[in-house]
mmCIF file of C-alpha atoms in Angstrom:
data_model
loop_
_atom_site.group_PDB
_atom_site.id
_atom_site.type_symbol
_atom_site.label_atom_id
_atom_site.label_comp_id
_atom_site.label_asym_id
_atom_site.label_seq_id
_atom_site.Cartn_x
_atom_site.Cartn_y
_atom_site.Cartn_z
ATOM 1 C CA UNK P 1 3.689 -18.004 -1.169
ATOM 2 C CA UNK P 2 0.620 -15.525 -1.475
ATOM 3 C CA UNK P 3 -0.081 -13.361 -4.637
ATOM 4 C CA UNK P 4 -3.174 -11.408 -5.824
ATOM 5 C CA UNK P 5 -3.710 -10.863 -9.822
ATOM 6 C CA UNK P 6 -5.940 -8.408 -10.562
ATOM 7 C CA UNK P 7 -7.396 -9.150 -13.603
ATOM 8 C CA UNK P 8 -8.258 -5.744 -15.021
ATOM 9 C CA UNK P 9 -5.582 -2.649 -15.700
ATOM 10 C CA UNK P 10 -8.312 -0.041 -16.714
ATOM 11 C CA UNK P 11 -12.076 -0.130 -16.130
ATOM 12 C CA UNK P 12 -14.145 2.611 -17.341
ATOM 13 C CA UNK P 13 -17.985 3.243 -16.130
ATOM 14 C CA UNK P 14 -20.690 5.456 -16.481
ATOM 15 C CA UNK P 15 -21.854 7.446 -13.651
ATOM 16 C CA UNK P 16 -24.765 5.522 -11.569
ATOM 17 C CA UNK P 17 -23.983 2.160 -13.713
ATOM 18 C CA UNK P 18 -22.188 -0.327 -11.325
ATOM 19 C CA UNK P 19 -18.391 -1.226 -10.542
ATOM 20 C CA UNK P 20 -16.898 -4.641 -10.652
ATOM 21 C CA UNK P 21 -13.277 -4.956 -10.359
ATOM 22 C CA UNK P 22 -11.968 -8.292 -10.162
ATOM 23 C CA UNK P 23 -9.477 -9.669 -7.672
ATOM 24 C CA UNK P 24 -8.195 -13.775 -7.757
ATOM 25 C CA UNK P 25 -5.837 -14.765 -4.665
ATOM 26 C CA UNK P 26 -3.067 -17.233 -4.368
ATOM 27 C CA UNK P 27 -2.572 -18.696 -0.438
ATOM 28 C CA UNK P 28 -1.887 -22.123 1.062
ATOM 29 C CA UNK P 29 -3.426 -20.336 4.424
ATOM 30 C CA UNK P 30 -6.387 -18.859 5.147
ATOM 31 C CA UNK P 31 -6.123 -15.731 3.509
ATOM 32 C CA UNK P 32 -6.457 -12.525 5.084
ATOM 33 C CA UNK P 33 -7.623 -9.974 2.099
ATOM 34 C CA UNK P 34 -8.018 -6.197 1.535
ATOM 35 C CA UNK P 35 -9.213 -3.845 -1.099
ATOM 36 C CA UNK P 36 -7.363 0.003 -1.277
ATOM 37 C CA UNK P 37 -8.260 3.277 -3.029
ATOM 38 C CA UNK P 38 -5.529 5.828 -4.197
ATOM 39 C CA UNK P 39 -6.874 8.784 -5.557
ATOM 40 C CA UNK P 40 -4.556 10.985 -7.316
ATOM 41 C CA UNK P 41 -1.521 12.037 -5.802
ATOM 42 C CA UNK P 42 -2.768 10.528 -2.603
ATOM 43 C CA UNK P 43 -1.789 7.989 -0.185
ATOM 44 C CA UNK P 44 -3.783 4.550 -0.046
ATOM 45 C CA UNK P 45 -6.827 4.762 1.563
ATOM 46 C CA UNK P 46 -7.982 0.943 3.507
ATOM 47 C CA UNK P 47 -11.993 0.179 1.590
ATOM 48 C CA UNK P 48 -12.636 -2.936 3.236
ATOM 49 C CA UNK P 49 -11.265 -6.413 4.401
ATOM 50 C CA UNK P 50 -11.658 -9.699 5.335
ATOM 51 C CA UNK P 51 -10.187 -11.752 7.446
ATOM 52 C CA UNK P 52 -12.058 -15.078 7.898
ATOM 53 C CA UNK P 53 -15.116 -13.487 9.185
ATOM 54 C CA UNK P 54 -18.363 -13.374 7.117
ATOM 55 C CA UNK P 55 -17.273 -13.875 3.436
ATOM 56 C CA UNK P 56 -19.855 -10.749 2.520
ATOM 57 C CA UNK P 57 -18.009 -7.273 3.430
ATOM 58 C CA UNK P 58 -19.034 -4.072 3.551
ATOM 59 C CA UNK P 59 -16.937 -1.051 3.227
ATOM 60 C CA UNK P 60 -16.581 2.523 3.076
ATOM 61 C CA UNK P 61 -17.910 4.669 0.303
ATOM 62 C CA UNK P 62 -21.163 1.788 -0.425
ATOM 63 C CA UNK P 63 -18.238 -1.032 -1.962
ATOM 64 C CA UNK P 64 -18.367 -3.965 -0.779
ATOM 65 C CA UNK P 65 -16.227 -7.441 -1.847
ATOM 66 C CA UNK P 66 -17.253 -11.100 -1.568
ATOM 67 C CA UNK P 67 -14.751 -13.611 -0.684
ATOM 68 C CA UNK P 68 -15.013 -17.049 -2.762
ATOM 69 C CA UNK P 69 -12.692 -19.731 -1.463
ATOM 70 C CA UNK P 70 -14.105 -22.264 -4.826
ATOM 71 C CA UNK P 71 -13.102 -19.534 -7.378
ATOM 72 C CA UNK P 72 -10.203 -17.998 -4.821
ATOM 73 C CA UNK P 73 -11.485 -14.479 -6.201
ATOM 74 C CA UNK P 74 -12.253 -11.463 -3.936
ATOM 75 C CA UNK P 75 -14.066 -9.138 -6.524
ATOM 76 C CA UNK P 76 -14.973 -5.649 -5.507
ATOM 77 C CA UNK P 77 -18.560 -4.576 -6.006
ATOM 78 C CA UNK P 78 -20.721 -1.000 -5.677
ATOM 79 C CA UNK P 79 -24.175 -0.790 -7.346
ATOM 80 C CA UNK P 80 -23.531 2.788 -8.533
ATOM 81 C CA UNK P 81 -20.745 4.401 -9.329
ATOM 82 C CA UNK P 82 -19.597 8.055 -8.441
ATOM 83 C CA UNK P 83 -17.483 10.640 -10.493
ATOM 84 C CA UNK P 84 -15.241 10.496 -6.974
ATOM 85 C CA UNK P 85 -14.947 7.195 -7.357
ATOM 86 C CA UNK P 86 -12.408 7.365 -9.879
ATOM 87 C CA UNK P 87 -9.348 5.956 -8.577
ATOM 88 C CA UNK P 88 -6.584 3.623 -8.691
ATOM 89 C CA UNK P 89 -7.559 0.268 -6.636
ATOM 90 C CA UNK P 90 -5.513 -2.157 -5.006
ATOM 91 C CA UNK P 91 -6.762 -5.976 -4.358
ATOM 92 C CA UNK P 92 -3.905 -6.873 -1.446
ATOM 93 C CA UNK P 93 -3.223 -10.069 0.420
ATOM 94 C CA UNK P 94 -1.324 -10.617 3.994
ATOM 95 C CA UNK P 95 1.428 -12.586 3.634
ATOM 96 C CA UNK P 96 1.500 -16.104 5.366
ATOM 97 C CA UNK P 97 4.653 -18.118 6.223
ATOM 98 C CA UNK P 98 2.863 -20.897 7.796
ATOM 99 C CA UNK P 99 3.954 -19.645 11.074
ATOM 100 C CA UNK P 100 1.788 -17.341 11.028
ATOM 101 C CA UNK P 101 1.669 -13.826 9.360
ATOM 102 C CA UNK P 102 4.457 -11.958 8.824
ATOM 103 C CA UNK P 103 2.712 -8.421 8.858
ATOM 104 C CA UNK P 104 3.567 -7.862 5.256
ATOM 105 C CA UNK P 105 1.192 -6.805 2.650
ATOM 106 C CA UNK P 106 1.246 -8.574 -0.861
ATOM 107 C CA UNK P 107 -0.105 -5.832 -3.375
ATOM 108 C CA UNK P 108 -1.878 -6.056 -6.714
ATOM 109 C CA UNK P 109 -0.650 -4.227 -9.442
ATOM 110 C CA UNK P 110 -3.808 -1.885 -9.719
ATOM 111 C CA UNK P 111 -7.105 -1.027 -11.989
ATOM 112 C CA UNK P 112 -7.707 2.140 -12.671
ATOM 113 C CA UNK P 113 -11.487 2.793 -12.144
ATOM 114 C CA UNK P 114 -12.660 5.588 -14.896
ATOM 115 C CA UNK P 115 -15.954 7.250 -14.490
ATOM 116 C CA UNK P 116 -17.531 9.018 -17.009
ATOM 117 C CA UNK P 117 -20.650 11.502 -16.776
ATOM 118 C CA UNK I 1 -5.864 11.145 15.353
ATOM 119 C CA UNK I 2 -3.447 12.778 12.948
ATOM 120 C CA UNK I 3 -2.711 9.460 10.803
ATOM 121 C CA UNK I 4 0.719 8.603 9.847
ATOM 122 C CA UNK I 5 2.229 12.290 8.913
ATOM 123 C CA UNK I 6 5.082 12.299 6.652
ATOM 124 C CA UNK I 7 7.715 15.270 5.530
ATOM 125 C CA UNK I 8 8.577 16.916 3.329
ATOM 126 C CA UNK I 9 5.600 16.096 0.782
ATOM 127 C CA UNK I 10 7.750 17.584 -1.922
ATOM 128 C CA UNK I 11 11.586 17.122 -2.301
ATOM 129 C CA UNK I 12 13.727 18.338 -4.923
ATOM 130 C CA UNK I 13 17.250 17.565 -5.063
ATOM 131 C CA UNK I 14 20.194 17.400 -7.715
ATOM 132 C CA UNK I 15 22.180 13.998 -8.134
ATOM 133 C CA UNK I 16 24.463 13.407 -5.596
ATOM 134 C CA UNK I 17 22.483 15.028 -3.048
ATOM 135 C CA UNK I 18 21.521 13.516 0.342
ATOM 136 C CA UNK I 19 18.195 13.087 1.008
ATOM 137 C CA UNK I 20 16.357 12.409 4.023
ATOM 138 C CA UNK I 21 12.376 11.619 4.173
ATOM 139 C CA UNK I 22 10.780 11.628 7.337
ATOM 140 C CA UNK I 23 7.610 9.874 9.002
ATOM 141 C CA UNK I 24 5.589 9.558 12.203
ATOM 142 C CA UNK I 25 3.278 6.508 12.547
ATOM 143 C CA UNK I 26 0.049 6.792 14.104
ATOM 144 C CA UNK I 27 0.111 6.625 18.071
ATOM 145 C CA UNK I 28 0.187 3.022 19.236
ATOM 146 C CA UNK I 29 1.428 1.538 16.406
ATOM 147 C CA UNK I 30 4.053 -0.829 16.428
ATOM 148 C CA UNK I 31 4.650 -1.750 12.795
ATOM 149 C CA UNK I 32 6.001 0.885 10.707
ATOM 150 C CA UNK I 33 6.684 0.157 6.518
ATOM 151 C CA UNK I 34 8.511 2.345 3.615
ATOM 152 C CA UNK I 35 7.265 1.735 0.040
ATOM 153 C CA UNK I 36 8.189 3.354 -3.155
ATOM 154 C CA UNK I 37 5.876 3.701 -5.870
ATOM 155 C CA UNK I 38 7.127 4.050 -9.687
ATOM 156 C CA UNK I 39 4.920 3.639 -12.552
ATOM 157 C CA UNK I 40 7.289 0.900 -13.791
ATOM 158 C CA UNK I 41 7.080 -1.008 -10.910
ATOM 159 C CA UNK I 42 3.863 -0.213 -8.881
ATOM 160 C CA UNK I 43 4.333 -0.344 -5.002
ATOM 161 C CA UNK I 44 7.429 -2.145 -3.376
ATOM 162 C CA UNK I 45 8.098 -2.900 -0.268
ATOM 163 C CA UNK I 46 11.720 -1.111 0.801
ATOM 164 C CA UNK I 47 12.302 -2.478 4.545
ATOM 165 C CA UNK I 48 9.884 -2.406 7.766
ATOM 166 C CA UNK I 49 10.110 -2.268 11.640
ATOM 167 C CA UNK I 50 8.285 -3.808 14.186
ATOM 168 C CA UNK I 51 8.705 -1.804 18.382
ATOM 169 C CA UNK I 52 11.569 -0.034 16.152
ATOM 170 C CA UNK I 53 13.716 -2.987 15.362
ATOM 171 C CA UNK I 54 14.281 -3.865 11.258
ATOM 172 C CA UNK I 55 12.660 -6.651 10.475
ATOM 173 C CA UNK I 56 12.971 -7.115 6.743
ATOM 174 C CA UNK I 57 15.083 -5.024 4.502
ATOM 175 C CA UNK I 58 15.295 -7.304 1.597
ATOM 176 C CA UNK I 59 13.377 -4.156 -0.361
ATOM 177 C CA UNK I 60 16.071 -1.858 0.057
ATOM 178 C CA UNK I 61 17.259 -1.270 -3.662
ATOM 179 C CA UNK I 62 21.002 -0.699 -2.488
ATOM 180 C CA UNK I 63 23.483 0.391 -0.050
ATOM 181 C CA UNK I 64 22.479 4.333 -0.635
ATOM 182 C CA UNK I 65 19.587 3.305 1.355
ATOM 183 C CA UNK I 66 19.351 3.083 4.488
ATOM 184 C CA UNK I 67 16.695 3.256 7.331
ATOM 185 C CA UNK I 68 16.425 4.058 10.835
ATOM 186 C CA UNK I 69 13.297 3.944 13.608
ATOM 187 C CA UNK I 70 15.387 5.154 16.653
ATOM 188 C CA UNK I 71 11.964 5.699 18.906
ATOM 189 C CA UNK I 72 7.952 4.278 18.442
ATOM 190 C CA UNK I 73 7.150 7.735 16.898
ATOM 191 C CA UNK I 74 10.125 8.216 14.192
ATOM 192 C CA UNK I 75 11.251 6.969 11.326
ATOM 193 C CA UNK I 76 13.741 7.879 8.560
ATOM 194 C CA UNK I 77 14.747 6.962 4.963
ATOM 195 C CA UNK I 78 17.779 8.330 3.788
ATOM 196 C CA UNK I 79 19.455 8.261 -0.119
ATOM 197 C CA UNK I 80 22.983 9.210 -0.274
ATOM 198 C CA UNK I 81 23.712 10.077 -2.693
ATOM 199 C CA UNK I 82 20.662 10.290 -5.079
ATOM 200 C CA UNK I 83 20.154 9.697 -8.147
ATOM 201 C CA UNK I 84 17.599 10.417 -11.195
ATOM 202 C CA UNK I 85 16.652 6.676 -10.634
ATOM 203 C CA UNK I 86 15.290 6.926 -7.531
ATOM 204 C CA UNK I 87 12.807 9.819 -8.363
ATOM 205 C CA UNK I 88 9.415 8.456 -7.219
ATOM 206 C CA UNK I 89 6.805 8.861 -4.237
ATOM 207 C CA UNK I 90 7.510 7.309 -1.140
ATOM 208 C CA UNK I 91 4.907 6.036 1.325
ATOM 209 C CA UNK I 92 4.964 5.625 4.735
ATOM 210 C CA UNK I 93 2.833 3.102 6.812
ATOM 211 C CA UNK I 94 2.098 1.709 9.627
ATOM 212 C CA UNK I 95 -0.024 -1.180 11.786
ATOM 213 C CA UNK I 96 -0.780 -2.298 15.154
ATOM 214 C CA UNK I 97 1.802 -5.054 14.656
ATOM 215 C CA UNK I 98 2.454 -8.228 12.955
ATOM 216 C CA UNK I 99 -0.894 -9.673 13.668
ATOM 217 C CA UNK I 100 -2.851 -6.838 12.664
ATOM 218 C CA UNK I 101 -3.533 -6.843 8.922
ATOM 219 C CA UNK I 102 -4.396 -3.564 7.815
ATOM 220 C CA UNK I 103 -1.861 -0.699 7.495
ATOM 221 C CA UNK I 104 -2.120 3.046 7.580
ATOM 222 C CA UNK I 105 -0.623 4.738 5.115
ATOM 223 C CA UNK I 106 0.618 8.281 5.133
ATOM 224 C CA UNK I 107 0.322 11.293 2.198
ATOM 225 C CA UNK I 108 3.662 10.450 0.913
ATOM 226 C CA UNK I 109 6.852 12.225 -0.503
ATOM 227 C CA UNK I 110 7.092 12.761 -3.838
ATOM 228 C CA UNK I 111 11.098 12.890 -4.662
ATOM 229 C CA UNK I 112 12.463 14.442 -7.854
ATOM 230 C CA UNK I 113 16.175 13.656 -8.875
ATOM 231 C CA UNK I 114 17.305 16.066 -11.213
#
């Protein structure tokens, strides 16, 4: 079975300092992985993925994640943050039955990304 | 493209009430997904189609839930009858199908059982 723990419930940054919010994933397969944004009272919002392609990637809004298979982490990066980056984020995981994927989506339970000015 | 659209974003009912929550995946699309979201228990999973056909329902909390996709472009949820319990904000997705990862979501209804 796949599972993502994200390690963090609340992170709080300062404007223009950067953003780390960690991600570690659980999968006897080759993991197909995905970061999400929900701003308040909004739906979720698709930042980036990966999906066995290069391990760097690049997403909207200058984040970007780096997929380690050694630590089995996915950790989501940007090198400065922005007051409209404040959010809830989700670190997410396809699920796998060894058949192949089931089209499911295995969701972290969130960090909540403060920005102050 | 409109993404997925989903009605009413508001609802406000009384216990007891029916409730019915409405959603039309993007174009093309052949996965669609209900979630709930509660601050108690993050985002689950309630039941999802794939070419309008249930696939997995295990989600559904009980039997005053049910779900139907009767074409490609329309889904509902449906509570009968409600209760203060199930007061939370329901989200709509959808994919390009079971081998496409990422899913769409839509705005959401946010129900209120009073």
């Amino acid at each position: 079975a796949q599972s993502v723990t994200q390690l963090d419930s609340h992170v709080s940054v300062s404007e223009g300092t950067p953003v780390l919010l960690r991600c570690n994933y659980s999968s006897s397969y080759s993991p197909s992985l995905f970061w999400y944004v929900q701003h308040p009272n909004k739906g979720l919002q698709l930042l980036l993925k990966y999906t066995s392609a290069a391990t760097l990637v690049k997403g909207i809004n200058g984040f970007e994640a780096e997929f380690k298979k050694s630590e089995t982490s996915f950790h989501l990066t940007k090198p400065s943050a922005h007051m409209s980056d404040a959010a809830e984020y989700f670190c997410v995981v396809s699920e796998n039955e060894g058949s192949g994927n089931t089209g499911k989506l295995i969701f972290g339970q969130g960090t909540t990304l403060q920005v102050k000015p | 493209d409109a993404g997925v659209i989903q009605s009413p974003r508001h609802e406000v009912t009384e216990m007891g009430q029916e409730v019915t929550l409405r959603c039309k995946p993007i174009s093309g699309h052949n996965s669609l997904f209900w979630y709930r979201q509660t601050m108690m228990r993050g985002l689950e999973l309630l039941i999802y189609f794939n070419n309008n056909v249930p696939i997995d329902d295990s989600g559904m909390p009980e039997d005053r839930f049910s779900a139907k996709m009767p074409n490609a472009s329309f889904s509902t949820l449906k509570i009968q009858p409600s209760e203060p319990r199930d007061s939370a904000v329901y989200f709509c997705a959808s994919s390009r199908g079971r081998n496409t990862y990422e899913q769409y979501f839509g705005p959401g209804t946010r129900l209120t059982v009073t």
